[in-house]
PDB file of C-alpha atoms in Angstrom:
ATOM      1  CA  UNK A   1      24.752 -17.806 -12.434  1.00 58.00           C
ATOM      2  CA  UNK A   2      25.387 -14.452 -10.802  1.00 69.00           C
ATOM      3  CA  UNK A   3      25.681 -14.577  -7.030  1.00 92.00           C
ATOM      4  CA  UNK A   4      22.501 -12.856  -5.982  1.00 96.00           C
ATOM      5  CA  UNK A   5      20.255 -14.008  -3.164  1.00 96.00           C
ATOM      6  CA  UNK A   6      16.897 -12.676  -2.075  1.00 97.00           C
ATOM      7  CA  UNK A   7      15.387 -13.382   1.307  1.00 96.00           C
ATOM      8  CA  UNK A   8      12.845 -14.411   2.267  1.00 97.00           C
ATOM      9  CA  UNK A   9      11.518 -16.277  -0.764  1.00 96.00           C
ATOM     10  CA  UNK A  10       7.960 -16.092   0.525  1.00 97.00           C
ATOM     11  CA  UNK A  11       6.352 -13.922   3.176  1.00 97.00           C
ATOM     12  CA  UNK A  12       2.831 -13.427   4.455  1.00 97.00           C
ATOM     13  CA  UNK A  13       2.160 -10.418   6.628  1.00 96.00           C
ATOM     14  CA  UNK A  14      -0.688  -8.298   7.899  1.00 97.00           C
ATOM     15  CA  UNK A  15      -1.710  -4.811   6.847  1.00 97.00           C
ATOM     16  CA  UNK A  16       0.096  -2.139   8.824  1.00 97.00           C
ATOM     17  CA  UNK A  17       3.150  -4.190   9.756  1.00 96.00           C
ATOM     18  CA  UNK A  18       6.670  -3.272   8.665  1.00 96.00           C
ATOM     19  CA  UNK A  19       8.425  -5.603   6.240  1.00 97.00           C
ATOM     20  CA  UNK A  20      12.029  -5.728   5.078  1.00 98.00           C
ATOM     21  CA  UNK A  21      13.237  -7.659   2.078  1.00 98.00           C
ATOM     22  CA  UNK A  22      16.904  -8.337   1.596  1.00 98.00           C
ATOM     23  CA  UNK A  23      19.027  -8.617  -1.509  1.00 98.00           C
ATOM     24  CA  UNK A  24      22.567  -9.916  -1.139  1.00 98.00           C
ATOM     25  CA  UNK A  25      25.168 -10.114  -3.908  1.00 97.00           C
ATOM     26  CA  UNK A  26      28.637 -11.611  -4.076  1.00 96.00           C
ATOM     27  CA  UNK A  27      29.586 -10.035  -7.425  1.00 93.00           C
ATOM     28  CA  UNK A  28      30.726  -6.650  -6.122  1.00 93.00           C
ATOM     29  CA  UNK A  29      28.453  -4.957  -8.680  1.00 92.00           C
ATOM     30  CA  UNK A  30      27.914  -1.236  -8.317  1.00 91.00           C
ATOM     31  CA  UNK A  31      24.239  -1.048  -9.257  1.00 92.00           C
ATOM     32  CA  UNK A  32      21.365  -2.717  -7.443  1.00 95.00           C
ATOM     33  CA  UNK A  33      17.656  -2.485  -8.208  1.00 96.00           C
ATOM     34  CA  UNK A  34      14.323  -3.393  -6.692  1.00 98.00           C
ATOM     35  CA  UNK A  35      11.425  -4.185  -9.027  1.00 98.00           C
ATOM     36  CA  UNK A  36       7.907  -5.355  -8.357  1.00 98.00           C
ATOM     37  CA  UNK A  37       5.982  -7.618 -10.745  1.00 97.00           C
ATOM     38  CA  UNK A  38       2.229  -7.421 -11.094  1.00 96.00           C
ATOM     39  CA  UNK A  39      -0.086  -8.944 -13.703  1.00 91.00           C
ATOM     40  CA  UNK A  40      -0.681  -6.567 -16.586  1.00 89.00           C
ATOM     41  CA  UNK A  41       2.175  -4.294 -15.552  1.00 92.00           C
ATOM     42  CA  UNK A  42       5.300  -6.320 -16.094  1.00 94.00           C
ATOM     43  CA  UNK A  43       8.161  -5.338 -13.805  1.00 96.00           C
ATOM     44  CA  UNK A  44       8.289  -1.809 -12.483  1.00 97.00           C
ATOM     45  CA  UNK A  45      11.258  -0.146 -10.808  1.00 96.00           C
ATOM     46  CA  UNK A  46      10.787   0.802  -7.147  1.00 97.00           C
ATOM     47  CA  UNK A  47      14.232   2.099  -6.146  1.00 97.00           C
ATOM     48  CA  UNK A  48      17.773   1.641  -7.261  1.00 94.00           C
ATOM     49  CA  UNK A  49      21.263   2.210  -5.899  1.00 94.00           C
ATOM     50  CA  UNK A  50      24.400   3.323  -7.697  1.00 90.00           C
ATOM     51  CA  UNK A  51      26.733   2.927  -4.748  1.00 91.00           C
ATOM     52  CA  UNK A  52      26.923   2.618  -0.981  1.00 94.00           C
ATOM     53  CA  UNK A  53      24.454   5.076   0.531  1.00 92.00           C
ATOM     54  CA  UNK A  54      23.557   6.337  -2.955  1.00 93.00           C
ATOM     55  CA  UNK A  55      19.974   5.578  -3.894  1.00 94.00           C
ATOM     56  CA  UNK A  56      17.271   7.039  -6.077  1.00 93.00           C
ATOM     57  CA  UNK A  57      13.574   6.579  -6.683  1.00 94.00           C
ATOM     58  CA  UNK A  58      12.045   4.599  -9.472  1.00 93.00           C
ATOM     59  CA  UNK A  59       8.637   4.613 -11.072  1.00 92.00           C
ATOM     60  CA  UNK A  60       6.635   3.228  -8.109  1.00 96.00           C
ATOM     61  CA  UNK A  61       8.525   4.324  -4.989  1.00 96.00           C
ATOM     62  CA  UNK A  62       5.626   5.528  -2.814  1.00 96.00           C
ATOM     63  CA  UNK A  63       5.346   3.449   0.364  1.00 96.00           C
ATOM     64  CA  UNK A  64       8.854   2.013   0.019  1.00 98.00           C
ATOM     65  CA  UNK A  65      12.266   2.942   1.347  1.00 97.00           C
ATOM     66  CA  UNK A  66      15.682   1.425   0.721  1.00 97.00           C
ATOM     67  CA  UNK A  67      19.091   1.340   2.297  1.00 97.00           C
ATOM     68  CA  UNK A  68      22.494   0.280   1.146  1.00 97.00           C
ATOM     69  CA  UNK A  69      25.125   0.413   3.870  1.00 96.00           C
ATOM     70  CA  UNK A  70      27.392  -2.156   2.193  1.00 96.00           C
ATOM     71  CA  UNK A  71      28.117  -2.926  -1.435  1.00 96.00           C
ATOM     72  CA  UNK A  72      26.672  -6.413  -1.134  1.00 97.00           C
ATOM     73  CA  UNK A  73      23.356  -5.644   0.569  1.00 98.00           C
ATOM     74  CA  UNK A  74      20.338  -3.696  -0.631  1.00 98.00           C
ATOM     75  CA  UNK A  75      17.320  -3.633   1.673  1.00 98.00           C
ATOM     76  CA  UNK A  76      13.756  -2.783   0.695  1.00 98.00           C
ATOM     77  CA  UNK A  77      11.443  -1.706   3.505  1.00 98.00           C
ATOM     78  CA  UNK A  78       7.696  -1.348   3.551  1.00 97.00           C
ATOM     79  CA  UNK A  79       7.151   0.839   6.611  1.00 93.00           C
ATOM     80  CA  UNK A  80       3.472  -0.059   6.910  1.00 96.00           C
ATOM     81  CA  UNK A  81       2.436  -2.758   4.465  1.00 97.00           C
ATOM     82  CA  UNK A  82      -0.803  -2.402   2.506  1.00 97.00           C
ATOM     83  CA  UNK A  83      -2.725  -4.925   0.421  1.00 97.00           C
ATOM     84  CA  UNK A  84      -1.709  -3.034  -2.741  1.00 97.00           C
ATOM     85  CA  UNK A  85       1.885  -4.024  -1.998  1.00 98.00           C
ATOM     86  CA  UNK A  86       1.080  -7.696  -2.436  1.00 98.00           C
ATOM     87  CA  UNK A  87       3.412  -8.568  -5.293  1.00 98.00           C
ATOM     88  CA  UNK A  88       6.486 -10.446  -6.398  1.00 98.00           C
ATOM     89  CA  UNK A  89       9.618  -8.442  -5.692  1.00 98.00           C
ATOM     90  CA  UNK A  90      12.785  -8.868  -7.711  1.00 98.00           C
ATOM     91  CA  UNK A  91      16.256  -7.620  -6.990  1.00 97.00           C
ATOM     92  CA  UNK A  92      18.707  -7.100  -9.826  1.00 95.00           C
ATOM     93  CA  UNK A  93      22.376  -6.180  -9.988  1.00 94.00           C
ATOM     94  CA  UNK A  94      24.492  -4.592 -12.691  1.00 89.00           C
ATOM     95  CA  UNK A  95      27.917  -3.233 -13.401  1.00 83.00           C
ATOM     96  CA  UNK A  96      28.888  -0.493 -15.844  1.00 72.00           C
ATOM     97  CA  UNK A  97      27.214  -2.138 -18.822  1.00 74.00           C
ATOM     98  CA  UNK A  98      23.819  -3.295 -20.005  1.00 75.00           C
ATOM     99  CA  UNK A  99      23.922  -6.745 -18.414  1.00 82.00           C
ATOM    100  CA  UNK A 100      21.601  -7.081 -15.456  1.00 88.00           C
ATOM    101  CA  UNK A 101      21.231 -10.190 -13.326  1.00 92.00           C
ATOM    102  CA  UNK A 102      18.081 -11.007 -11.395  1.00 95.00           C
ATOM    103  CA  UNK A 103      17.415 -12.756  -8.135  1.00 96.00           C
ATOM    104  CA  UNK A 104      14.768 -15.445  -7.852  1.00 95.00           C
ATOM    105  CA  UNK A 105      12.158 -13.124  -6.388  1.00 96.00           C
ATOM    106  CA  UNK A 106      10.197 -12.762  -3.155  1.00 97.00           C
ATOM    107  CA  UNK A 107       6.459 -13.442  -3.101  1.00 97.00           C
ATOM    108  CA  UNK A 108       4.927 -11.030  -0.578  1.00 98.00           C
ATOM    109  CA  UNK A 109       1.301 -11.336   0.491  1.00 97.00           C
ATOM    110  CA  UNK A 110      -0.237  -8.590   2.635  1.00 97.00           C
ATOM    111  CA  UNK A 111      -3.497  -9.707   4.216  1.00 95.00           C
TER     112      UNK A 111
ATOM    113  CA  UNK B   1       9.753   9.109 -20.679  1.00 80.00           C
ATOM    114  CA  UNK B   2      10.348   5.809 -22.381  1.00 88.00           C
ATOM    115  CA  UNK B   3       7.555   3.264 -22.595  1.00 94.00           C
ATOM    116  CA  UNK B   4       7.369  -0.345 -23.750  1.00 97.00           C
ATOM    117  CA  UNK B   5       4.147  -1.941 -24.952  1.00 97.00           C
ATOM    118  CA  UNK B   6       3.333  -5.594 -25.495  1.00 97.00           C
ATOM    119  CA  UNK B   7      -0.138  -5.807 -26.956  1.00 95.00           C
ATOM    120  CA  UNK B   8      -0.551  -9.595 -26.799  1.00 96.00           C
ATOM    121  CA  UNK B   9      -1.292 -10.700 -23.208  1.00 96.00           C
ATOM    122  CA  UNK B  10      -1.503 -14.372 -24.214  1.00 97.00           C
ATOM    123  CA  UNK B  11      -0.462 -16.478 -27.168  1.00 97.00           C
ATOM    124  CA  UNK B  12      -0.351 -20.147 -27.948  1.00 97.00           C
ATOM    125  CA  UNK B  13       1.498 -22.188 -30.534  1.00 97.00           C
ATOM    126  CA  UNK B  14       1.766 -25.823 -31.489  1.00 98.00           C
ATOM    127  CA  UNK B  15       5.002 -27.601 -30.794  1.00 97.00           C
ATOM    128  CA  UNK B  16       7.512 -27.309 -33.672  1.00 97.00           C
ATOM    129  CA  UNK B  17       5.750 -24.293 -35.179  1.00 98.00           C
ATOM    130  CA  UNK B  18       6.926 -20.683 -35.308  1.00 98.00           C
ATOM    131  CA  UNK B  19       5.495 -17.867 -33.231  1.00 98.00           C
ATOM    132  CA  UNK B  20       6.163 -14.128 -33.158  1.00 98.00           C
ATOM    133  CA  UNK B  21       5.721 -11.928 -30.091  1.00 98.00           C
ATOM    134  CA  UNK B  22       5.251  -8.215 -30.638  1.00 98.00           C
ATOM    135  CA  UNK B  23       6.791  -5.277 -28.814  1.00 98.00           C
ATOM    136  CA  UNK B  24       6.751  -1.569 -29.504  1.00 98.00           C
ATOM    137  CA  UNK B  25       8.543   1.138 -27.606  1.00 98.00           C
ATOM    138  CA  UNK B  26       8.746   4.875 -27.445  1.00 96.00           C
ATOM    139  CA  UNK B  27      11.901   6.902 -26.937  1.00 93.00           C
ATOM    140  CA  UNK B  28      13.552  10.034 -28.217  1.00 92.00           C
ATOM    141  CA  UNK B  29      17.018   8.570 -27.784  1.00 89.00           C
ATOM    142  CA  UNK B  30      19.129   7.114 -30.567  1.00 88.00           C
ATOM    143  CA  UNK B  31      21.416   5.016 -28.396  1.00 89.00           C
ATOM    144  CA  UNK B  32      19.720   2.241 -26.406  1.00 91.00           C
ATOM    145  CA  UNK B  33      19.399  -1.482 -25.849  1.00 92.00           C
ATOM    146  CA  UNK B  34      16.412  -3.763 -26.245  1.00 95.00           C
ATOM    147  CA  UNK B  35      15.925  -7.118 -24.580  1.00 96.00           C
ATOM    148  CA  UNK B  36      13.654 -10.117 -24.439  1.00 97.00           C
ATOM    149  CA  UNK B  37      13.455 -11.921 -21.108  1.00 97.00           C
ATOM    150  CA  UNK B  38      11.843 -15.275 -20.459  1.00 97.00           C
ATOM    151  CA  UNK B  39      10.177 -16.061 -17.141  1.00 97.00           C
ATOM    152  CA  UNK B  40       9.210 -19.730 -16.752  1.00 96.00           C
ATOM    153  CA  UNK B  41       7.013 -20.923 -13.882  1.00 92.00           C
ATOM    154  CA  UNK B  42      10.145 -21.084 -11.714  1.00 92.00           C
ATOM    155  CA  UNK B  43       9.979 -17.266 -11.737  1.00 93.00           C
ATOM    156  CA  UNK B  44      13.604 -16.943 -12.827  1.00 94.00           C
ATOM    157  CA  UNK B  45      14.300 -14.057 -15.216  1.00 95.00           C
ATOM    158  CA  UNK B  46      16.319 -15.411 -18.149  1.00 94.00           C
ATOM    159  CA  UNK B  47      17.809 -13.182 -20.815  1.00 94.00           C
ATOM    160  CA  UNK B  48      16.822 -14.571 -24.213  1.00 96.00           C
ATOM    161  CA  UNK B  49      18.265 -12.039 -26.624  1.00 95.00           C
ATOM    162  CA  UNK B  50      19.675  -8.525 -26.734  1.00 93.00           C
ATOM    163  CA  UNK B  51      19.769  -5.908 -29.488  1.00 94.00           C
ATOM    164  CA  UNK B  52      21.915  -2.789 -29.612  1.00 91.00           C
ATOM    165  CA  UNK B  53      20.099   0.038 -31.361  1.00 92.00           C
ATOM    166  CA  UNK B  54      23.091   1.188 -33.378  1.00 90.00           C
ATOM    167  CA  UNK B  55      23.429  -2.261 -34.951  1.00 89.00           C
ATOM    168  CA  UNK B  56      21.204  -2.718 -37.981  1.00 85.00           C
ATOM    169  CA  UNK B  57      21.653  -6.466 -38.077  1.00 90.00           C
ATOM    170  CA  UNK B  58      18.948  -8.372 -36.230  1.00 93.00           C
ATOM    171  CA  UNK B  59      20.178 -10.402 -33.272  1.00 92.00           C
ATOM    172  CA  UNK B  60      19.802 -14.178 -33.271  1.00 92.00           C
ATOM    173  CA  UNK B  61      20.340 -16.805 -30.593  1.00 92.00           C
ATOM    174  CA  UNK B  62      19.734 -20.326 -31.837  1.00 95.00           C
ATOM    175  CA  UNK B  63      15.945 -20.660 -32.332  1.00 97.00           C
ATOM    176  CA  UNK B  64      15.313 -17.094 -31.192  1.00 97.00           C
ATOM    177  CA  UNK B  65      15.605 -14.096 -33.474  1.00 97.00           C
ATOM    178  CA  UNK B  66      14.341 -10.546 -33.489  1.00 97.00           C
ATOM    179  CA  UNK B  67      12.936  -8.226 -36.095  1.00 97.00           C
ATOM    180  CA  UNK B  68      14.233  -4.814 -35.094  1.00 96.00           C
ATOM    181  CA  UNK B  69      12.609  -1.914 -36.925  1.00 95.00           C
ATOM    182  CA  UNK B  70      14.205   1.207 -35.480  1.00 94.00           C
ATOM    183  CA  UNK B  71      12.188   3.760 -37.413  1.00 94.00           C
ATOM    184  CA  UNK B  72       8.937   2.053 -36.487  1.00 96.00           C
ATOM    185  CA  UNK B  73      10.163   1.477 -32.896  1.00 96.00           C
ATOM    186  CA  UNK B  74       9.246  -2.166 -33.121  1.00 97.00           C
ATOM    187  CA  UNK B  75      11.121  -5.126 -31.654  1.00 97.00           C
ATOM    188  CA  UNK B  76       9.428  -8.486 -32.201  1.00 98.00           C
ATOM    189  CA  UNK B  77      10.688 -11.893 -31.079  1.00 98.00           C
ATOM    190  CA  UNK B  78      10.425 -14.922 -33.340  1.00 98.00           C
ATOM    191  CA  UNK B  79      10.672 -18.378 -31.838  1.00 98.00           C
ATOM    192  CA  UNK B  80      11.250 -21.102 -34.394  1.00 98.00           C
ATOM    193  CA  UNK B  81      10.619 -24.810 -33.864  1.00 97.00           C
ATOM    194  CA  UNK B  82       8.758 -24.096 -30.620  1.00 98.00           C
ATOM    195  CA  UNK B  83       9.396 -26.502 -27.770  1.00 97.00           C
ATOM    196  CA  UNK B  84       7.370 -27.309 -24.667  1.00 97.00           C
ATOM    197  CA  UNK B  85      10.115 -25.711 -22.593  1.00 96.00           C
ATOM    198  CA  UNK B  86       9.454 -22.393 -24.283  1.00 97.00           C
ATOM    199  CA  UNK B  87       6.217 -22.116 -22.323  1.00 97.00           C
ATOM    200  CA  UNK B  88       6.740 -19.004 -20.206  1.00 98.00           C
ATOM    201  CA  UNK B  89       6.006 -15.331 -19.760  1.00 97.00           C
ATOM    202  CA  UNK B  90       8.067 -13.205 -22.119  1.00 98.00           C
ATOM    203  CA  UNK B  91       8.987  -9.618 -21.361  1.00 98.00           C
ATOM    204  CA  UNK B  92      10.289  -7.007 -23.741  1.00 98.00           C
ATOM    205  CA  UNK B  93      12.519  -4.405 -22.080  1.00 96.00           C
ATOM    206  CA  UNK B  94      14.321  -1.154 -22.891  1.00 94.00           C
ATOM    207  CA  UNK B  95      17.484   0.359 -21.448  1.00 91.00           C
ATOM    208  CA  UNK B  96      18.892   3.766 -22.250  1.00 87.00           C
ATOM    209  CA  UNK B  97      22.361   3.752 -23.745  1.00 80.00           C
ATOM    210  CA  UNK B  98      23.228   6.685 -21.546  1.00 73.00           C
ATOM    211  CA  UNK B  99      23.978   4.305 -18.724  1.00 66.00           C
ATOM    212  CA  UNK B 100      25.647   6.655 -16.331  1.00 54.00           C
ATOM    213  CA  UNK B 101      22.844   9.194 -16.550  1.00 56.00           C
ATOM    214  CA  UNK B 102      20.066   6.627 -16.383  1.00 62.00           C
ATOM    215  CA  UNK B 103      21.623   4.155 -13.964  1.00 67.00           C
ATOM    216  CA  UNK B 104      21.122   1.107 -16.172  1.00 79.00           C
ATOM    217  CA  UNK B 105      17.409   0.974 -15.477  1.00 88.00           C
ATOM    218  CA  UNK B 106      15.305  -1.493 -17.408  1.00 92.00           C
ATOM    219  CA  UNK B 107      11.817  -0.509 -18.516  1.00 94.00           C
ATOM    220  CA  UNK B 108       9.581  -3.515 -19.094  1.00 96.00           C
ATOM    221  CA  UNK B 109       6.534  -4.212 -21.162  1.00 97.00           C
ATOM    222  CA  UNK B 110       3.464  -5.861 -19.690  1.00 97.00           C
ATOM    223  CA  UNK B 111       4.461  -9.343 -20.761  1.00 97.00           C
ATOM    224  CA  UNK B 112       3.107 -12.018 -23.100  1.00 98.00           C
ATOM    225  CA  UNK B 113       2.155 -15.414 -21.698  1.00 97.00           C
ATOM    226  CA  UNK B 114       3.181 -18.026 -24.263  1.00 98.00           C
ATOM    227  CA  UNK B 115       1.846 -21.569 -24.166  1.00 98.00           C
ATOM    228  CA  UNK B 116       3.390 -24.237 -26.350  1.00 98.00           C
ATOM    229  CA  UNK B 117       0.947 -27.090 -26.924  1.00 97.00           C
ATOM    230  CA  UNK B 118       1.963 -30.662 -27.769  1.00 96.00           C
TER     231      UNK B 118
END
């Protein structure tokens, strides 16, 4: 299995609080992605990174920000969490080909 | 923009039988990849099978095979000899072949929940 770790695995928070999810990889892959999974929508891309400090928006980026200060870490931040951001969040990594590897996901509940 | 559609939210099949999951997609590109991912209750995303658009031959992986119809933009997954362990959510996904311009982004369908019954 690819070395990709998401933390935390579960989190419950309150509306209006900031939340940061972490994705850590040991594969030295260039590309990193954050997806959210919701019933009826599959997985949708939030943000992605194509290098250190190089990031771009995905399909559902509103309310989210990301940072990548090191190759191995990609952080997803919800500045002020809302109930609509209750979801399962997946990180994925990739190199210069079509093979992506996924983390085990973070279940986030915003109450 | 590319889209992927899975029109079957739920399906069920008896153990040892064959089931086909449907997927259609929309793109103006000629070079791309298509995937089927399996997500069991553990939530892990597992790559089942991959198809390169420029290859006419349908991909197969053991009991899993695809029917790739490029002109119709259809990419169905056939599971033969279904097993209880095949119970999972299945996602169809698209990736542009222009990797460097598109950043290797996967576009997913809505998913099909498959139940294999004993």
